[in-house]
Coordinates of C-alpha atoms in Angstrom, one line a residue:
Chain B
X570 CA 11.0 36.7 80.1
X571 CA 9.2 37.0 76.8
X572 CA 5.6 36.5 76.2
X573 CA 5.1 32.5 75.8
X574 CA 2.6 31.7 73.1
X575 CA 1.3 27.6 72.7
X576 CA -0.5 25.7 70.2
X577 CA -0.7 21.7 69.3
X578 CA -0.5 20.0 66.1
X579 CA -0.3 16.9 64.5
X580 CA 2.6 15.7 62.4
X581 CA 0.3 15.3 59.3
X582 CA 1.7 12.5 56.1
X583 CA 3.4 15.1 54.1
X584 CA 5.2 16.3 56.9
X585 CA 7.4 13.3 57.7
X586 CA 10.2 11.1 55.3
X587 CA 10.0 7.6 53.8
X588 CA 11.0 6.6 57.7
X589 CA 8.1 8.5 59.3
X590 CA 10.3 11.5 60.4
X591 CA 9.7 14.9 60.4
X592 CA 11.0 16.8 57.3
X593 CA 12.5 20.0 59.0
X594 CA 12.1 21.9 55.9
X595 CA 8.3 21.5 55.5
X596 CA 7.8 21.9 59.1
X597 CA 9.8 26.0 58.8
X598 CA 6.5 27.3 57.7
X599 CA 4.4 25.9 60.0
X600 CA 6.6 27.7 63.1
X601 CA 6.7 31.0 60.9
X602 CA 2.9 30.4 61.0
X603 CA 2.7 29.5 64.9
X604 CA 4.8 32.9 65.5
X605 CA 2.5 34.7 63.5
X606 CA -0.5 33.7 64.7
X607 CA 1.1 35.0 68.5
X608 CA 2.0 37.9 66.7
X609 CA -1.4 38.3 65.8
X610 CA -3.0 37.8 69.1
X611 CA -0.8 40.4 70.5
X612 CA -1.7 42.8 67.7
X613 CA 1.1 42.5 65.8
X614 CA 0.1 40.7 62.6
X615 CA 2.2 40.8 59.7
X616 CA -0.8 43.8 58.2
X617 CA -0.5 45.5 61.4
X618 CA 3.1 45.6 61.1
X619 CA 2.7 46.7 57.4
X620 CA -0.3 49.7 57.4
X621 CA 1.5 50.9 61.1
X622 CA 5.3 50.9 60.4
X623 CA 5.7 50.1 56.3
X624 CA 8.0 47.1 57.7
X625 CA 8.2 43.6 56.6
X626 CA 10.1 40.7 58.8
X627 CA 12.3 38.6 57.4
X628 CA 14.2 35.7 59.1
X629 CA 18.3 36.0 58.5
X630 CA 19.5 32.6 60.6
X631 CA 17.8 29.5 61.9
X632 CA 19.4 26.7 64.5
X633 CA 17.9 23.5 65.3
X634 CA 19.4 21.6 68.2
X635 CA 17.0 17.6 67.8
X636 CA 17.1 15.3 70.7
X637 CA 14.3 13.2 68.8
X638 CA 12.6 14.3 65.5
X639 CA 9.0 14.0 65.7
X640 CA 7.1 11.5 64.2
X641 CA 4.2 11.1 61.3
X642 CA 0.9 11.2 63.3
X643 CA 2.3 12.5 67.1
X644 CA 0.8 15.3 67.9
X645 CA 3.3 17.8 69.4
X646 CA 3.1 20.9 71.0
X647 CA 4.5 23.9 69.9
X648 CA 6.0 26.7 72.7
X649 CA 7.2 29.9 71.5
X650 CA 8.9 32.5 73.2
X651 CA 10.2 36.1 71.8
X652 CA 13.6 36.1 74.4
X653 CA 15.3 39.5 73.4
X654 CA 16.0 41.8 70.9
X655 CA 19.1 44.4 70.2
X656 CA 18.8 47.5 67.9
X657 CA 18.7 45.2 64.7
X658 CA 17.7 41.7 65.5
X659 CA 14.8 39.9 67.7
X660 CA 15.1 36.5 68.6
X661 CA 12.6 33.9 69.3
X662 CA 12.6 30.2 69.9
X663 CA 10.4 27.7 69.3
X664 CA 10.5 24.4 71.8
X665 CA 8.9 21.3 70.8
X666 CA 7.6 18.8 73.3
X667 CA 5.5 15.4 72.9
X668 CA 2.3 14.6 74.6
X669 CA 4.1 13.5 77.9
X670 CA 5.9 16.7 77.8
X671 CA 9.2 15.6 76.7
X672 CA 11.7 17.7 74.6
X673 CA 12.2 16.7 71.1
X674 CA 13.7 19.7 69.7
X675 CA 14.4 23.6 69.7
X676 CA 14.3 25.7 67.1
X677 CA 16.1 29.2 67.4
X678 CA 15.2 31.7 65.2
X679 CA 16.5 35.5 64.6
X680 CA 14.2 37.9 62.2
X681 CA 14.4 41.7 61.0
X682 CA 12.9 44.1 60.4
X683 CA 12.7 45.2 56.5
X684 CA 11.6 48.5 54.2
X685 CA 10.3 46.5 51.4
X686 CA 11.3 49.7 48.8
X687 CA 14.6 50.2 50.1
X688 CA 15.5 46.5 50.7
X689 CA 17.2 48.0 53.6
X690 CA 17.1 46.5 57.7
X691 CA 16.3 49.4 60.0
X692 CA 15.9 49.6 64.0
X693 CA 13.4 47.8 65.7
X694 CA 10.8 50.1 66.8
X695 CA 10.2 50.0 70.7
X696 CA 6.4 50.2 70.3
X697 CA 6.2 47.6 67.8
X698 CA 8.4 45.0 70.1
X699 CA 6.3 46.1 73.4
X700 CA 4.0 43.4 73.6
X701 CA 6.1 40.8 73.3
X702 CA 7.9 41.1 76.7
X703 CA 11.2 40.5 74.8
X704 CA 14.3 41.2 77.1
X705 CA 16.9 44.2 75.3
X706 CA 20.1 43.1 74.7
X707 CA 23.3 44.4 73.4
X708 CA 24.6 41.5 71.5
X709 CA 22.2 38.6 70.1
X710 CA 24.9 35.4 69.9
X711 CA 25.0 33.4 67.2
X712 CA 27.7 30.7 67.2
X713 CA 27.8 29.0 63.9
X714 CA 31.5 29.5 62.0
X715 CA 31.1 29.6 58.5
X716 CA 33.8 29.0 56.3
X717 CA 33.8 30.1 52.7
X718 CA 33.8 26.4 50.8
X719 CA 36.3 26.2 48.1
X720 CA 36.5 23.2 45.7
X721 CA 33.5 21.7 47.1
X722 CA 31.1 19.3 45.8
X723 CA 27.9 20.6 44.5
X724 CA 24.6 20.0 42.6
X725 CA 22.4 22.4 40.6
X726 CA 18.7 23.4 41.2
X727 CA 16.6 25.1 38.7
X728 CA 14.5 27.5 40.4
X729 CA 11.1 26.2 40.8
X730 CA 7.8 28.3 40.1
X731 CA 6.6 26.4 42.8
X732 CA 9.4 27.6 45.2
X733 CA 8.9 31.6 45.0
X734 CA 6.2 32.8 47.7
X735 CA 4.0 36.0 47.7
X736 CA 7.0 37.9 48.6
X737 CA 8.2 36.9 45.1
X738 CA 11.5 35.3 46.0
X739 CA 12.1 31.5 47.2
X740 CA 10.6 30.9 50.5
X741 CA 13.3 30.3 53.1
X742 CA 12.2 26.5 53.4
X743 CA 13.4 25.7 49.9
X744 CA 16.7 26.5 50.9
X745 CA 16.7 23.7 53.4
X746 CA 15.9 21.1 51.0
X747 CA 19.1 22.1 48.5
X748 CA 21.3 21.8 51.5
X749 CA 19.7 18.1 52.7
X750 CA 19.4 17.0 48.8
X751 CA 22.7 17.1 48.2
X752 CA 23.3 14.2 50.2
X753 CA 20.9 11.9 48.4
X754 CA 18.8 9.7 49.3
X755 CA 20.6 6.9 50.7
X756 CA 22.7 9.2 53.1
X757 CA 19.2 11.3 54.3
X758 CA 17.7 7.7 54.5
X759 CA 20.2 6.4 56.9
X760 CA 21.0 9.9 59.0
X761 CA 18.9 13.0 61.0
X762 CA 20.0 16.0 61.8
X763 CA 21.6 16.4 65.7
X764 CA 22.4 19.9 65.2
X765 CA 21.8 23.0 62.0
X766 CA 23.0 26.4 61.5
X767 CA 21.3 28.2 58.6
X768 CA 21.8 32.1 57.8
X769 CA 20.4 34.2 54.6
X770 CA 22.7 36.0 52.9
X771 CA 21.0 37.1 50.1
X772 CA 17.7 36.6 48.8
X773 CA 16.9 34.1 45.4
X774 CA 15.0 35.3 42.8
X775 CA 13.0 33.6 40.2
X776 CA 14.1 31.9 37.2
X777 CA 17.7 30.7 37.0
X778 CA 19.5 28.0 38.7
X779 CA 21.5 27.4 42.1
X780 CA 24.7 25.9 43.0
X781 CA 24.1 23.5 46.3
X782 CA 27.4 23.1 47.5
X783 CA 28.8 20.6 50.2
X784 CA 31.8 19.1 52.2
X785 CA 31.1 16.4 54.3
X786 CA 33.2 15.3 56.9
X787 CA 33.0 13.3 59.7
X788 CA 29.3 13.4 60.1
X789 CA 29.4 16.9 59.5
X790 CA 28.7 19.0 56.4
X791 CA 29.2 22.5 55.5
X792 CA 27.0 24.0 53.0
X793 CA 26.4 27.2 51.0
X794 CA 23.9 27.7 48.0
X795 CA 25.5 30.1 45.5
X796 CA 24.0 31.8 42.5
X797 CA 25.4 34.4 40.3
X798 CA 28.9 34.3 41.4
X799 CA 27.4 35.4 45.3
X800 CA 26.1 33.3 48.6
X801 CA 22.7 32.7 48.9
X802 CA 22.8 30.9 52.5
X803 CA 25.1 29.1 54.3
X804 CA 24.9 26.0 56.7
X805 CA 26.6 23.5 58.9
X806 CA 24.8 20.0 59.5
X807 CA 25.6 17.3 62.5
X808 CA 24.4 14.4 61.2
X809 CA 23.9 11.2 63.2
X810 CA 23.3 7.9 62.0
X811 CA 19.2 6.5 62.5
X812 CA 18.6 3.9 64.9
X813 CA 16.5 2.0 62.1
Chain O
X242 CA -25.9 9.2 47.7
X243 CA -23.1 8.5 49.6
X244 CA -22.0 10.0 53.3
X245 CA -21.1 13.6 52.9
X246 CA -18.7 14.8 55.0
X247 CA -17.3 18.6 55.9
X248 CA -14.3 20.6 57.1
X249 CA -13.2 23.6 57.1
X250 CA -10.0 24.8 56.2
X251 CA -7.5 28.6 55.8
X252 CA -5.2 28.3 52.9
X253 CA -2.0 28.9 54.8
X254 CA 1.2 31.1 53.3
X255 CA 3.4 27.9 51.7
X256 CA -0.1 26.9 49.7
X257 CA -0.2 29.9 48.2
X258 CA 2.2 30.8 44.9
X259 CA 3.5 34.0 44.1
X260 CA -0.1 34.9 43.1
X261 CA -1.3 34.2 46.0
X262 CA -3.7 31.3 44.5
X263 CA -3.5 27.9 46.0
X264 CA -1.0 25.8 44.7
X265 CA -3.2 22.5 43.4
X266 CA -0.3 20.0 44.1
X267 CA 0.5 20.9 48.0
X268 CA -3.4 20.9 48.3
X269 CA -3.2 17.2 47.5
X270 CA -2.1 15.6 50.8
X271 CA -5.2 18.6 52.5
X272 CA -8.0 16.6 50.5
X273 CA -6.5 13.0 51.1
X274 CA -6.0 13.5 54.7
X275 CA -9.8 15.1 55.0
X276 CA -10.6 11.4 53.3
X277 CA -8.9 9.5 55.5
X278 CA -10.7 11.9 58.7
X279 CA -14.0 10.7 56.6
X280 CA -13.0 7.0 56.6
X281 CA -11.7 6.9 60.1
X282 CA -14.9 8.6 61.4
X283 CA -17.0 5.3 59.7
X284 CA -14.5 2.7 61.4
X285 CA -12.4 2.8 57.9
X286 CA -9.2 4.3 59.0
X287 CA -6.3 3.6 57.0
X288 CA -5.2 1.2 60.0
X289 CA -8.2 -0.3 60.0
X290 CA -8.5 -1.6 56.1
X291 CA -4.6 -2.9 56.7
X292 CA -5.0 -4.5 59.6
X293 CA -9.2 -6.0 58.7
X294 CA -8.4 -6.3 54.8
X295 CA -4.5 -6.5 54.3
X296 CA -5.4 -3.9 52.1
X297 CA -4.0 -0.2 51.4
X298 CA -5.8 2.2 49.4
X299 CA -4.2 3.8 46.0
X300 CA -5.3 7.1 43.8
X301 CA -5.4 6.1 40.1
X302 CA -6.9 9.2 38.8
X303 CA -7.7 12.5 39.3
X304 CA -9.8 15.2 37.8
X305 CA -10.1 18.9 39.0
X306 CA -12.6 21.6 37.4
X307 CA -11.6 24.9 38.8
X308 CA -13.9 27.8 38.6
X309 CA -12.0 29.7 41.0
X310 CA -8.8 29.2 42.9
X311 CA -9.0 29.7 46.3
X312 CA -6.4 32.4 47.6
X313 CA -4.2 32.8 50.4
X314 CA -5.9 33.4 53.7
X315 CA -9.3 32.3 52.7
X316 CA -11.4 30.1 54.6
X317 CA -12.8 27.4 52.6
X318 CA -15.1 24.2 53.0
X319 CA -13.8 21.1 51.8
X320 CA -17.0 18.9 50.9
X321 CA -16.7 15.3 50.3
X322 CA -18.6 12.1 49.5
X323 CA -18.3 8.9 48.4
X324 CA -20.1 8.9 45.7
X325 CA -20.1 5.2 43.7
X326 CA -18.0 2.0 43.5
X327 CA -17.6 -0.3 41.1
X328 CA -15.7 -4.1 41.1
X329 CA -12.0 -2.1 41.4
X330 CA -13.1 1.4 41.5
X331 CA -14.3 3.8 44.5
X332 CA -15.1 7.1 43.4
X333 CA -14.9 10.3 45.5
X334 CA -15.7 14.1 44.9
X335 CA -14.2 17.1 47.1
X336 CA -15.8 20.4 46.2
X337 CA -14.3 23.3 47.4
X338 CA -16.7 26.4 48.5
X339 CA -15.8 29.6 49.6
X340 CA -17.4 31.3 52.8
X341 CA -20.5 32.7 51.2
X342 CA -21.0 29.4 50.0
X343 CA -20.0 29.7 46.5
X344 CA -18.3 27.3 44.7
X345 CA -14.7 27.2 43.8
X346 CA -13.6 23.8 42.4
X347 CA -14.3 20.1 42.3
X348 CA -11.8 17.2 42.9
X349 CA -12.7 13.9 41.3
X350 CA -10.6 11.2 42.8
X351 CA -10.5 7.8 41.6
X352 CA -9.2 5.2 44.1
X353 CA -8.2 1.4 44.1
X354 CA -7.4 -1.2 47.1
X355 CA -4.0 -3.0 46.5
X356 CA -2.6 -5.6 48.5
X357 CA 0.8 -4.7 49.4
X358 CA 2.5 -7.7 49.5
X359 CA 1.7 -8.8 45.4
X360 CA 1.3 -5.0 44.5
X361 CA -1.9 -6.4 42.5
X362 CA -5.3 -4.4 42.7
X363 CA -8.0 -6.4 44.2
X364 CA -11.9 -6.6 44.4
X365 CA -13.6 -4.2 46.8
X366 CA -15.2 -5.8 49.6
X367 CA -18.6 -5.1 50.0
X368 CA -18.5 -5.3 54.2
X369 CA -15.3 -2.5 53.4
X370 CA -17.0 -0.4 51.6
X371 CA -20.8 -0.5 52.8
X372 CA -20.3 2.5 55.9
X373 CA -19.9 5.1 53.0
X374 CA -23.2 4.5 51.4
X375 CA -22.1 4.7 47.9
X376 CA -24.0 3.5 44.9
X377 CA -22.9 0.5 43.6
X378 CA -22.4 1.2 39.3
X379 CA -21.3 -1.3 36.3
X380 CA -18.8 1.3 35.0
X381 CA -16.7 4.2 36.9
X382 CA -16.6 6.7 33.5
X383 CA -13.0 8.7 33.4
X384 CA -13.8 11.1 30.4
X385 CA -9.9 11.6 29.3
X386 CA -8.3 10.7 26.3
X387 CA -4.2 10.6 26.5
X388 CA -2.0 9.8 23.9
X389 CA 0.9 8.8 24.0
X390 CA 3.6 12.0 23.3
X391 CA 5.8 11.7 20.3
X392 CA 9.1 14.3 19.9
X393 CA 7.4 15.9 22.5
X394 CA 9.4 19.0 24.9
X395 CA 11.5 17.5 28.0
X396 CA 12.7 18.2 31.5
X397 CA 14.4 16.4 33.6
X398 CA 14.0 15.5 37.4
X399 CA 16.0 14.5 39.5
X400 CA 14.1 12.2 42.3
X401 CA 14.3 14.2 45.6
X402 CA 14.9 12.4 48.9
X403 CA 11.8 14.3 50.3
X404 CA 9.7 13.5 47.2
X405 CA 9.3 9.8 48.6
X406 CA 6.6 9.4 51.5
X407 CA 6.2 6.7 53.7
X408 CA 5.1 4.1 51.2
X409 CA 8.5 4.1 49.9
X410 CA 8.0 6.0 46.5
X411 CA 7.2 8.9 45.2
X412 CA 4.4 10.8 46.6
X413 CA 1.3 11.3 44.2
X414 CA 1.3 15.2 44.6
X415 CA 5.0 15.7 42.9
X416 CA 3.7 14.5 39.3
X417 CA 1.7 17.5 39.3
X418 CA 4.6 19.3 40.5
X419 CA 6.5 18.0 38.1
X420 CA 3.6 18.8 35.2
X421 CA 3.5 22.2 36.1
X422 CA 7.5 23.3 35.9
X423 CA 8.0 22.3 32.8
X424 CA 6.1 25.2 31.6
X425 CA 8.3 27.8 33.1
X426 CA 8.0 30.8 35.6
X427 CA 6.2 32.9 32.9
X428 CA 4.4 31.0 32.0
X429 CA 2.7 29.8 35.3
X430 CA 2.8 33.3 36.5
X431 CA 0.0 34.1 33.8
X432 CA -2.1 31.2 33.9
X433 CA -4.5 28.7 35.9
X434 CA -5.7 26.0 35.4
X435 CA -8.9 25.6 34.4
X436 CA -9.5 21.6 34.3
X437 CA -6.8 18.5 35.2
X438 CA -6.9 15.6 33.8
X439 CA -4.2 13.3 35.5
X440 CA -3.9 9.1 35.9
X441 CA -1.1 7.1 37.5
X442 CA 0.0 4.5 36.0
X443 CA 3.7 3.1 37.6
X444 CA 4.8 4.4 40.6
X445 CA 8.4 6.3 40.6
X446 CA 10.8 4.7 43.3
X447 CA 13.5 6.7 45.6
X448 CA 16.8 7.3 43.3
X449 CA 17.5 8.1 39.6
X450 CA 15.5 10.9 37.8
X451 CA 12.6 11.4 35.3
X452 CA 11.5 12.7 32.2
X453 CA 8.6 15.2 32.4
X454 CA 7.4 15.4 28.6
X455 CA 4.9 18.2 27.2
X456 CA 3.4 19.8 24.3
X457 CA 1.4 22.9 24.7
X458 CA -1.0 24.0 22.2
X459 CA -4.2 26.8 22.3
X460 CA -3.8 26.9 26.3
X461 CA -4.4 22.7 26.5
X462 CA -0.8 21.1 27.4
X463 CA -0.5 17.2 27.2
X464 CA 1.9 15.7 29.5
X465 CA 3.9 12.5 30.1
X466 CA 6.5 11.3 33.4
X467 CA 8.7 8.6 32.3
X468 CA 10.9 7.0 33.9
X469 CA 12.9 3.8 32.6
X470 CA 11.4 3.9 28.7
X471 CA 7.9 3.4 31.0
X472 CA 5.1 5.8 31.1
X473 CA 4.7 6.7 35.2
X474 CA 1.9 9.1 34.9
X475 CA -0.7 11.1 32.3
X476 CA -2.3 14.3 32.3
X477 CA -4.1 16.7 30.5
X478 CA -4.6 20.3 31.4
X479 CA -6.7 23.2 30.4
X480 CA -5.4 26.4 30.7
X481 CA -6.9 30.3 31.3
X482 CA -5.1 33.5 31.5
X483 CA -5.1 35.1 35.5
X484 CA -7.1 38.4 35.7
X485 CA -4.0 40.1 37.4

């Protein structure tokens, strides 16, 4: 089993929806923060990984399974495991509970490892994945199906300055909020998210627009965000309807 | 002078921009929620003033003087007091201050009490407000001078399900966001602001879209929301080029 790495927080205002729920794409940087904080503590900090191995992680798929989203002002606590890794990809989750130690949600999350000059993936390095604990693997499953959406609905997004990080491309919560948007708000005000499968194709750079594209069908939508004739990201959404 | 009270606080990665300087409008919700730790210390928690007063507490103004932008990673001291009051008016200062004690920026808020139920602004009660120490003052002095934007630039917004919070309409942070992007990628890239003028005047409810107007002349941009032929919010900023 993988090193286990905790820490509380509180579901602050601008975390949660006009219903008081969590927004899952605001709360993405917080858990990227959480892992790197038990990166750190293991000495494996984003700058150690950098002035050691000249690597950079970057995430390639999320999946969120929610019993219950958590709610403005709960606090929660945060568990976080690095399970395995195979030659390319490590996976970690991320558990939440509530203060009587009930599951509300898990987030799975699979990252590699990048050369930022050559844009290229490479092996994981068995001394940098040491301290984790993290079982090897062959063959990290991922389960989502995604089909290639033709003749689908879609809205544009300019690309906001405000939505490009210090890596200089748009931080991988933004694309979260062009899948949910395109629902509007009377859908998203009515539904949460049971299940999402979210993977990064391609990176989005600055300037420009995006294509949010969406089927919805029987409480399930398939999304991809497209720009310059290629796919961004791709995702599936189980909806279900709010108990309001 | 009124109660001062202090926290701490690391810029994390998604308040930084691609600069790596905070970005001002996700700090927003940081300095209100170190108010409302401020209040709730003095027996003035949000719950309390709804469920003692009826009452719920609204930002008509801001001002920010930057003298330096915190960055990424830093630790910083947010620094607030309640400085004055007047019949309609409770005014507040956050000044930001680095580790060595230096000073970054200033935050000028300007808040009213509104009951809910009539959306009218009402008299402060003196029993309400008394904990905080603040002088009591004829006149609150806001030094701007908007005017109202003819033939000026436009972008349009769509209204975003996640830019409405819990009070059912647009949260006060996205005006700025939506003051900023008009001025493009470039643009932002190469400048800070130096000072912000910015006053709410209508708040912008879940659904349709909005007009963010501008003219930009000698590094000072005027700015206008509109929604609806009605002026939603004003603000003034004073630009400087970034020392890259």
């Amino acid at each position: 089993m993988g090193q286990i790495y905790i820490e509380k927080f509180t579901i602050p205002f601008e975390m949660a929806d006009v219903n008081g729920n969590l927004k899952l794409p605001s709360f993405l940087p917080k858990v990227l923060e959480v892992s790197g904080n038990h990166s750190a503590q293991l000495g494996r900090s984003d700058v150690d990984v950098w002035e050691t191995y000249h690597l950079v992680w970057i995430v390639t798929d999320y999946e969120f399974i929610v019993d219950k989203l958590p709610r403005f002002g709960q606090e929660v606590q945060i568990r976080t495991e690095a399970v395995a890794y195979n030659k390319l990809i490590c996976y970690r989750t991320f558990d939440i509970f509530d203060q009587d130690d009930q599951h509300l949600m898990t987030i799975k999350s699979y990252f590699a490892l990048m050369n930022p000059e050559t844009r290229k993936i490479v092996s994981v390095p068995e001394d940098l994945i040491a301290p984790y604990g993290s079982e090897k693997v062959k063959k990290i499953a991922r389960s989502a199906k995604y089909t290639n959406l033709d003749g689908a609905n879609q809205v544009e997004f300019f690309v906001r300055y405000f939505d490009i990080d210090r890596n200089g491309h748009v931080n991988n919560s933004k694309y979260l909020e062009w899948v949910y948007e395109v629902l509007g708000y009377d859908f998203l005000k009515g539904h949460q998210p049971r299940r999402i499968h979210l993977k990064y194709n391609r990176e989005v750079t600055p300037g420009g627009k995006i294509s949010s594209q969406y089927q919805l069908s029987n409480l399930t939508s398939q999304h991809q965000i497209v720009s310059d004739g290629q796919i961004n990201a791709q995702a599936i959404v189980e909806w279900r309807t709010n108990d309001l």
